[in-house]
PDB file of C-alpha atoms in Angstrom:
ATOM      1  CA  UNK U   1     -29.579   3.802 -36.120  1.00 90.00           C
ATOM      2  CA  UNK U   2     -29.768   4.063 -32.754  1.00 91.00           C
ATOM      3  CA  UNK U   3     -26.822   2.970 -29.870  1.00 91.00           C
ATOM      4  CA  UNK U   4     -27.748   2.378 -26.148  1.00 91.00           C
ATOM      5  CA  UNK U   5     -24.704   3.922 -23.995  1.00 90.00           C
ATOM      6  CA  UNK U   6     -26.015   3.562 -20.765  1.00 91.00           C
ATOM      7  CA  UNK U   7     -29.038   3.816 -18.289  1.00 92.00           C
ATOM      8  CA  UNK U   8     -29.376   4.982 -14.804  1.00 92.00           C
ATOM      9  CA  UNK U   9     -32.400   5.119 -12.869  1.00 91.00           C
ATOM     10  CA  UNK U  10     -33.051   8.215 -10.918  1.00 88.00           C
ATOM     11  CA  UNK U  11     -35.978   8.190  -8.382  1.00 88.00           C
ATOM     12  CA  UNK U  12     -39.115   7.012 -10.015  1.00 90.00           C
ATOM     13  CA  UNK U  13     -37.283   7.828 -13.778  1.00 92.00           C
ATOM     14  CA  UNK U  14     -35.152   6.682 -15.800  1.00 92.00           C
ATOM     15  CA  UNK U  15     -32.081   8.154 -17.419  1.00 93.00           C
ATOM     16  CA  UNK U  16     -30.909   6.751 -20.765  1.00 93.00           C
ATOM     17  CA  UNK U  17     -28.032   7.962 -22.419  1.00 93.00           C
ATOM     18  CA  UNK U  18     -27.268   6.907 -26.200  1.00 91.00           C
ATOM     19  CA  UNK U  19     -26.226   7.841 -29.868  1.00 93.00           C
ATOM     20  CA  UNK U  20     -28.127   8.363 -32.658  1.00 94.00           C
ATOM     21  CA  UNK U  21     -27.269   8.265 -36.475  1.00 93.00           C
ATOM     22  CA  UNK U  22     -23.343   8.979 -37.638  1.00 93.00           C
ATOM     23  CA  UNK U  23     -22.728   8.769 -33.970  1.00 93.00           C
ATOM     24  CA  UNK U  24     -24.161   5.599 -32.969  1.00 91.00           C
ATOM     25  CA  UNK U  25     -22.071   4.184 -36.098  1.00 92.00           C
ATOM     26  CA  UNK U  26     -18.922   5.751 -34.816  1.00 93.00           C
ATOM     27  CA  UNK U  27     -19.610   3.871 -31.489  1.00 90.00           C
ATOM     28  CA  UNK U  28     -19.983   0.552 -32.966  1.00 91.00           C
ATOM     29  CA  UNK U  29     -17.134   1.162 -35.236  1.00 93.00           C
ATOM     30  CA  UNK U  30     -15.238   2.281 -32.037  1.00 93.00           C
ATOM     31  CA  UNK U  31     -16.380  -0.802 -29.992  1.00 91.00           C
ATOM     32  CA  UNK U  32     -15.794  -3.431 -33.306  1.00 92.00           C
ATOM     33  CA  UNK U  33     -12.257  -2.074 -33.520  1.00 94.00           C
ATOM     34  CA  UNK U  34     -11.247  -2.863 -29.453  1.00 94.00           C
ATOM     35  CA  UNK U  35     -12.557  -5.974 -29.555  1.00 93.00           C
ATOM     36  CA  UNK U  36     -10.497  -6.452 -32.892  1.00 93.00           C
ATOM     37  CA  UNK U  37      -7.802  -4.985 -30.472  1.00 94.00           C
ATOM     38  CA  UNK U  38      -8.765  -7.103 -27.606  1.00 94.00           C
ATOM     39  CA  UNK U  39      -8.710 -10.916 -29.538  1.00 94.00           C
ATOM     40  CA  UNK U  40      -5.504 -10.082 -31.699  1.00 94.00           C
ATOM     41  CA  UNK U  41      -3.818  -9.426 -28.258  1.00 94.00           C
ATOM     42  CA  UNK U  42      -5.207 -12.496 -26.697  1.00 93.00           C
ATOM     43  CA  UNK U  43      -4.694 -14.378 -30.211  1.00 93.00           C
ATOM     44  CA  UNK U  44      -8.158 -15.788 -30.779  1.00 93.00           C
ATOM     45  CA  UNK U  45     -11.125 -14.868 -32.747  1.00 93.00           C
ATOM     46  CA  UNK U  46     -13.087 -11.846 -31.821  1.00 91.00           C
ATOM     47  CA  UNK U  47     -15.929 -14.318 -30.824  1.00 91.00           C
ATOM     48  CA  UNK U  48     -13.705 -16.174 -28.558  1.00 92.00           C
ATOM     49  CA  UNK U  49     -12.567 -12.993 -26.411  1.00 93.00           C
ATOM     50  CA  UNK U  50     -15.752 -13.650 -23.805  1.00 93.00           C
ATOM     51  CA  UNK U  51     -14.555 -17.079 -22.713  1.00 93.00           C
ATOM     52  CA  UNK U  52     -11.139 -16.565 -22.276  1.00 93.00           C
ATOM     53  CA  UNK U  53     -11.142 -13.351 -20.786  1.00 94.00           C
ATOM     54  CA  UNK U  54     -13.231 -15.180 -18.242  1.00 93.00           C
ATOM     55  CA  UNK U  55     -10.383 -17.532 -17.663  1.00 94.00           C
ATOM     56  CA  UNK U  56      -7.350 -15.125 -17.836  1.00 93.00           C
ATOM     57  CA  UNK U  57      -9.568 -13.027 -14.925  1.00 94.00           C
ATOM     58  CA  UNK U  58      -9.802 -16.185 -13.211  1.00 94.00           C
ATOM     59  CA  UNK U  59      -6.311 -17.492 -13.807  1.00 94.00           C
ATOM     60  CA  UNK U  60      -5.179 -13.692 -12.321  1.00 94.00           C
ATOM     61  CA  UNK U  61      -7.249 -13.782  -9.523  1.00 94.00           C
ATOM     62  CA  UNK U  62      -5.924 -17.504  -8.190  1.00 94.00           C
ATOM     63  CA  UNK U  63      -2.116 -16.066  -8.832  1.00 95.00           C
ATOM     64  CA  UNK U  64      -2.744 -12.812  -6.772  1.00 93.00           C
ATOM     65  CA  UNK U  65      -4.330 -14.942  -3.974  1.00 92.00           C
ATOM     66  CA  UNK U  66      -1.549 -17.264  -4.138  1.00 94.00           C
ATOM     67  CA  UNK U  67       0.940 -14.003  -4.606  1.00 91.00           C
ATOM     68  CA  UNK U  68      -0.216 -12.043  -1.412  1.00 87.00           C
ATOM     69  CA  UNK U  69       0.535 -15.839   0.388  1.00 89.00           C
ATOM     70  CA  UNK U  70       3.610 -15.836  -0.816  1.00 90.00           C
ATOM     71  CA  UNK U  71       4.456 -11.948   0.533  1.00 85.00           C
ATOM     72  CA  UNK U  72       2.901 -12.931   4.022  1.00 83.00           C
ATOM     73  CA  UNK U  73       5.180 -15.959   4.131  1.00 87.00           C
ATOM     74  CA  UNK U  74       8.184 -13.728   2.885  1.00 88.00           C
ATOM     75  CA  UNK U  75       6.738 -10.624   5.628  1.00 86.00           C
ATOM     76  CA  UNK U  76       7.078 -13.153   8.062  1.00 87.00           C
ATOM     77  CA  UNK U  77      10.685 -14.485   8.091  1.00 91.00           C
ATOM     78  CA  UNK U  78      11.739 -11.105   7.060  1.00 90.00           C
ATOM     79  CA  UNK U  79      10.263  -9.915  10.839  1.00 90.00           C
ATOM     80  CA  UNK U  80      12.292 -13.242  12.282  1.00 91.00           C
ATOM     81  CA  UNK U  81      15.276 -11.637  11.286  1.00 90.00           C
ATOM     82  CA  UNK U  82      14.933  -8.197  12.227  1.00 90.00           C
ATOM     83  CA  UNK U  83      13.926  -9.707  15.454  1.00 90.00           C
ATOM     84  CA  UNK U  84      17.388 -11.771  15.593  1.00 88.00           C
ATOM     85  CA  UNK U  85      18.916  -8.187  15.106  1.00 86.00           C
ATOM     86  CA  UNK U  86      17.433  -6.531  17.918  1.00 86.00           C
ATOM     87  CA  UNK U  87      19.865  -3.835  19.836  1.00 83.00           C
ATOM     88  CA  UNK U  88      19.187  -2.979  23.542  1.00 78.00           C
ATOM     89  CA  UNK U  89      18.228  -0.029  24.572  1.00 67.00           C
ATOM     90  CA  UNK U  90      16.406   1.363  27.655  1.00 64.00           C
ATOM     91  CA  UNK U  91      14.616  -1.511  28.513  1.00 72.00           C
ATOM     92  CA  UNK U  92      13.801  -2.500  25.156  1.00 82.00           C
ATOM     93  CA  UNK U  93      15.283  -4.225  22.236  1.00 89.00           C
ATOM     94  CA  UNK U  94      15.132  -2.042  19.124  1.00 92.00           C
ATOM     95  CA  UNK U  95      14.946  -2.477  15.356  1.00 93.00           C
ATOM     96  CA  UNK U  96      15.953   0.499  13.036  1.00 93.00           C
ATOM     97  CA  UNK U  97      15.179   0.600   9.291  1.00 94.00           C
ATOM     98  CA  UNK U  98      14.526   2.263   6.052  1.00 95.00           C
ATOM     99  CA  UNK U  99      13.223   0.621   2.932  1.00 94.00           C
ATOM    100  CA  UNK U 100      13.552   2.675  -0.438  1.00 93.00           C
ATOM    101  CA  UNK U 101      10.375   2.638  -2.077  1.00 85.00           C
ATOM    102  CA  UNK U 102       8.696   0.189  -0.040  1.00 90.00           C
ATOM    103  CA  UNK U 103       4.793   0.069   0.109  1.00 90.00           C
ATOM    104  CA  UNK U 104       4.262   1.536   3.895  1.00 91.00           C
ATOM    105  CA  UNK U 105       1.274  -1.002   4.274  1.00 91.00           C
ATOM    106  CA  UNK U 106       4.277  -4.008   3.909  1.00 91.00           C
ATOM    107  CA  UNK U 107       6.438  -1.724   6.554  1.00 93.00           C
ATOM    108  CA  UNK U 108       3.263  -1.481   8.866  1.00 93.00           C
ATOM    109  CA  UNK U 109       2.391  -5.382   8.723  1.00 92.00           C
ATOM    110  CA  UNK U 110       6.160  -6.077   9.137  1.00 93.00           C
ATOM    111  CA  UNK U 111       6.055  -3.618  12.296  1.00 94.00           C
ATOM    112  CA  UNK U 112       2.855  -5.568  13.860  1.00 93.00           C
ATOM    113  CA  UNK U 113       4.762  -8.404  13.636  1.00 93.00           C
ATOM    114  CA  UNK U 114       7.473  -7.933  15.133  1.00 94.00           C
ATOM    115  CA  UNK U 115       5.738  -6.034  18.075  1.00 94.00           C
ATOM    116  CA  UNK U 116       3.705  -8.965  18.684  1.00 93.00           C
ATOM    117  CA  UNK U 117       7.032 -10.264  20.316  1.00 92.00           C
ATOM    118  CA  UNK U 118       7.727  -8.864  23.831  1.00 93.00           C
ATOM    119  CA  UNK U 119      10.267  -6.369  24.794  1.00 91.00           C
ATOM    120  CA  UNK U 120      10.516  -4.874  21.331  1.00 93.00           C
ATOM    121  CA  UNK U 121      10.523  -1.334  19.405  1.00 94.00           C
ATOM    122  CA  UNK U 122      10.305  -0.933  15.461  1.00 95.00           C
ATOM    123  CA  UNK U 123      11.337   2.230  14.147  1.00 95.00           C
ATOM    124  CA  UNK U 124      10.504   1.379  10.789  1.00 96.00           C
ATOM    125  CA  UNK U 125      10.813   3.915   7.554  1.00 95.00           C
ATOM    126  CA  UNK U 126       9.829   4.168   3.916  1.00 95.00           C
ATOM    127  CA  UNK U 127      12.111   6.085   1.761  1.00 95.00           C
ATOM    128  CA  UNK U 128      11.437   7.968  -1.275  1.00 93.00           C
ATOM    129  CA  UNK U 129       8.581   9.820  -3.188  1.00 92.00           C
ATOM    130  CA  UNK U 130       6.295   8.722  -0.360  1.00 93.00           C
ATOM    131  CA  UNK U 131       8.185   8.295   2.305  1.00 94.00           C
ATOM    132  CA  UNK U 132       7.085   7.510   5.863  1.00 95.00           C
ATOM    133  CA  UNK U 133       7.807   6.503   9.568  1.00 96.00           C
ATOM    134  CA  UNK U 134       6.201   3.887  11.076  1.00 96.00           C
ATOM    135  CA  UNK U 135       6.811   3.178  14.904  1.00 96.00           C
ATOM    136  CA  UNK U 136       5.591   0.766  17.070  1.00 96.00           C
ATOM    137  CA  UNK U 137       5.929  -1.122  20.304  1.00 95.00           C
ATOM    138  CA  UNK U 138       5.207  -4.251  21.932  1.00 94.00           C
ATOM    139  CA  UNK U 139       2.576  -4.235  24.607  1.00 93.00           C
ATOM    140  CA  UNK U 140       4.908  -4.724  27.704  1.00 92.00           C
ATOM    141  CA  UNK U 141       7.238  -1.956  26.369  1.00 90.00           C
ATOM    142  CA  UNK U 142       6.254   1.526  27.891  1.00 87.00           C
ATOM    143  CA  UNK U 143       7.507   4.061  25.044  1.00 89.00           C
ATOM    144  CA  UNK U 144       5.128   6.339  23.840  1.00 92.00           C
ATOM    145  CA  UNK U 145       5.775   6.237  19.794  1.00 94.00           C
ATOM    146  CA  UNK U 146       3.316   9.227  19.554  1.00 93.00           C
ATOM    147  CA  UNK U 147       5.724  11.406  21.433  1.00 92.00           C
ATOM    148  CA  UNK U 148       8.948   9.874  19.367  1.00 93.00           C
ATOM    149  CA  UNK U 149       7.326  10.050  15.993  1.00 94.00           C
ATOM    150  CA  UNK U 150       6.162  13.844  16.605  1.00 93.00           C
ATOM    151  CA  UNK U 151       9.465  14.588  17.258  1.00 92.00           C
ATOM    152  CA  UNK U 152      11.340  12.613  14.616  1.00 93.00           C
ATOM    153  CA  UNK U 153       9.054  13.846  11.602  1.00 92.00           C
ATOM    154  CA  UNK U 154      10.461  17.386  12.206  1.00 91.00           C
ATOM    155  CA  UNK U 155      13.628  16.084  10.438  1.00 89.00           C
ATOM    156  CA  UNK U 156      11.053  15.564   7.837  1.00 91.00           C
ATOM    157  CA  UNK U 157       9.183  18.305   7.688  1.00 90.00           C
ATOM    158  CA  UNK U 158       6.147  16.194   8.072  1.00 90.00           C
ATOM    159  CA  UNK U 159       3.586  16.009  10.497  1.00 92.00           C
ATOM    160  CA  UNK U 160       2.711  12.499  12.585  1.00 92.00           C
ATOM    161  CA  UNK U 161       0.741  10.800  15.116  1.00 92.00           C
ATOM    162  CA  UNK U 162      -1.188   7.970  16.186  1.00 93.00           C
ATOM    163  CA  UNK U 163      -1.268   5.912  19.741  1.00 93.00           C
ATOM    164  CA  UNK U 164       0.815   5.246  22.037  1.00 93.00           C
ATOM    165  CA  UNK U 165       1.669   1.276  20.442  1.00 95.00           C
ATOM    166  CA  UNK U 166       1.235   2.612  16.935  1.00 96.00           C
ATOM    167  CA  UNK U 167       2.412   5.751  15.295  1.00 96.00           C
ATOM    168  CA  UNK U 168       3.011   7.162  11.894  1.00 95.00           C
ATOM    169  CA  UNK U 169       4.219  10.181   9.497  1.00 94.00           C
ATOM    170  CA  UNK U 170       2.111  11.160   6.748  1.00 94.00           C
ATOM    171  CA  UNK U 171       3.946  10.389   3.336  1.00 93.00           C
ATOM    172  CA  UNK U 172       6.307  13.347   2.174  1.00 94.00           C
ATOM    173  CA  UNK U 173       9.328  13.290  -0.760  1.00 94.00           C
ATOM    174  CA  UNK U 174      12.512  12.247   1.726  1.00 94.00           C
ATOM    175  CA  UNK U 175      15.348  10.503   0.324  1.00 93.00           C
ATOM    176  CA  UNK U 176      17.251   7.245   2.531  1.00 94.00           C
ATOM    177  CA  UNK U 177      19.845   9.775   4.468  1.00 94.00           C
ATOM    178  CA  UNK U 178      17.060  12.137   5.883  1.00 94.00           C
ATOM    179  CA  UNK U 179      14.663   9.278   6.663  1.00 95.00           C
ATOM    180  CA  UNK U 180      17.861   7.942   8.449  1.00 95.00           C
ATOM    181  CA  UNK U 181      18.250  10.428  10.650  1.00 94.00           C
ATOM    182  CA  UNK U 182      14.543  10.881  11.896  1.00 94.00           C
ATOM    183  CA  UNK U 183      15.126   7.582  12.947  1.00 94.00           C
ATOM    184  CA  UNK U 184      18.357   8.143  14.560  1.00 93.00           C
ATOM    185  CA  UNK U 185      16.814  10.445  16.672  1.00 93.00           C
ATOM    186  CA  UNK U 186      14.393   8.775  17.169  1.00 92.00           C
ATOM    187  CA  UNK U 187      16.665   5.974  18.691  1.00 90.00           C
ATOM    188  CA  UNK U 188      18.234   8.640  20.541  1.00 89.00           C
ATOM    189  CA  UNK U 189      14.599   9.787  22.481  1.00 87.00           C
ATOM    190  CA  UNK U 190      13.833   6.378  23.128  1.00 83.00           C
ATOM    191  CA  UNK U 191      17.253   5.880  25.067  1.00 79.00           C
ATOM    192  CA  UNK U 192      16.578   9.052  26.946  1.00 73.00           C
ATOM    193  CA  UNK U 193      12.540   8.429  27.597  1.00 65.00           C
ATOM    194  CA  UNK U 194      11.465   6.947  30.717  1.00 53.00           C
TER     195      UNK U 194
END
C-alpha cells in the first residue's frame, strides 16, 4: 500500500513525497476519520461534505463582502461625528481619541476620512496589547504629525514616524490612561507649533 502526500517539482525533477505500508494506512485512517469529523459537524453524509463545503465557503465569502460594507458604512458616520466634535485649536479643528482594542487599520481609515475634510487634525489612538497612535492632517492644515507623533510616542516608549499628513507609532502594550496622555501632549504641541 502505497499513499501519495504530495509532489513538488524542482527544476527539471520532480519531488514526491508519500507513505508506504503501516504508514500509508495510518494516513488514510487519519484522513477517513476528519472527514468523519468534518460531515458529523456539518450533519450530512461523508459523501456530501464536497458540495456543501462549497456552499458554506461561498455563503461566507458573500457575508464577509457584505460585512466589510457594512463596517465602511458604520466607519463612515462614525468620522461624521467626530467631525461634529471638532475643538479649535491653532488654526485647526482637532479630534482626540483612544479606542481599546481597536484594529489600527479601522483607526487609520477612520483618520483618512476625516482628514479628507478641510481644516482638520486626528490624533487618533489604539489602546491595549497593540496599541498605537495614528495622526493625521488635512491637506490645507500645516502641522507636521511626524514631528508631534515623535514626540508623543516617548510617553510610550515607542518609536514613530511617517509624513508630514500621515504619521504613526509602532504597536507596543499601553493601556487607555498612557495612550491618553501621548495624545494630550500631543494636543498640547499642536497648540504651540506654528
Amino acid at each position: 500500500l502505497v499513499k501519495v502526500l504530495g509532489c513538488e517539482a524542482r527544476g527539471e525533477r520532480l519531488r514526491v513525497q508519500f507513505a508506504c505500508g503501516s504508514r500509508a494506512l495510518a494516513e488514510f485512517r487519519q484522513a477517513e476519520q476528519t472527514l468523519a469529523l468534518v460531515a458529523a459537524n456539518l450533519g450530512v453524509a461523508a459523501a456530501n461534505v464536497a458540495p456543501v463545503v462549497t456552499r458554506l465557503t461561498s455563503e461566507w465569502s458573500a457575508a464577509r463582502t457584505e460585512l466589510e460594507t457594512l463596517r465602511s458604512q458604520v466607519v463612515g458616520f462614525e468620522a461624521e461625528a467626530l467631525i461634529a466634535s471638532a475643538e479649535g485649536a491653532n488654526g485647526a479643528r482637532v479630534i482626540r481619541r483612544v479606542y481599546p482594542e481597536r484594529d489600527v487599520v479601522e483607526v487609520r481609515q477612520l483618520a483618512s476620512l476625516v482628514v479628507a475634510q478641510p481644516g482638520l487634525v486626528a490624533l487618533l489612538g489604539t489602546a491595549g496589547s497593540r496599541a498605537q497612535l495614528v495622526f493625521a492632517r488635512s491637506a490645507d492644515v500645516s502641522h507636521d504629525m511626524t514631528v508631534i507623533v515623535r514626540a508623543a510616542v516617548r510617553m510610550l516608549n515607542a518609536q514613530g514616524g511617517g509624513q508630514p499628513a500621515l504619521a504613526e507609532s509602532l504597536p507596543v502594550r499601553a493601556d487607555e490612561a498612557r495612550v491618553e496622555a501621548a495624545i494630550a501632549k500631543a494636543a498640547k504641541l499642536l497648540t504651540a507649533q506654528r
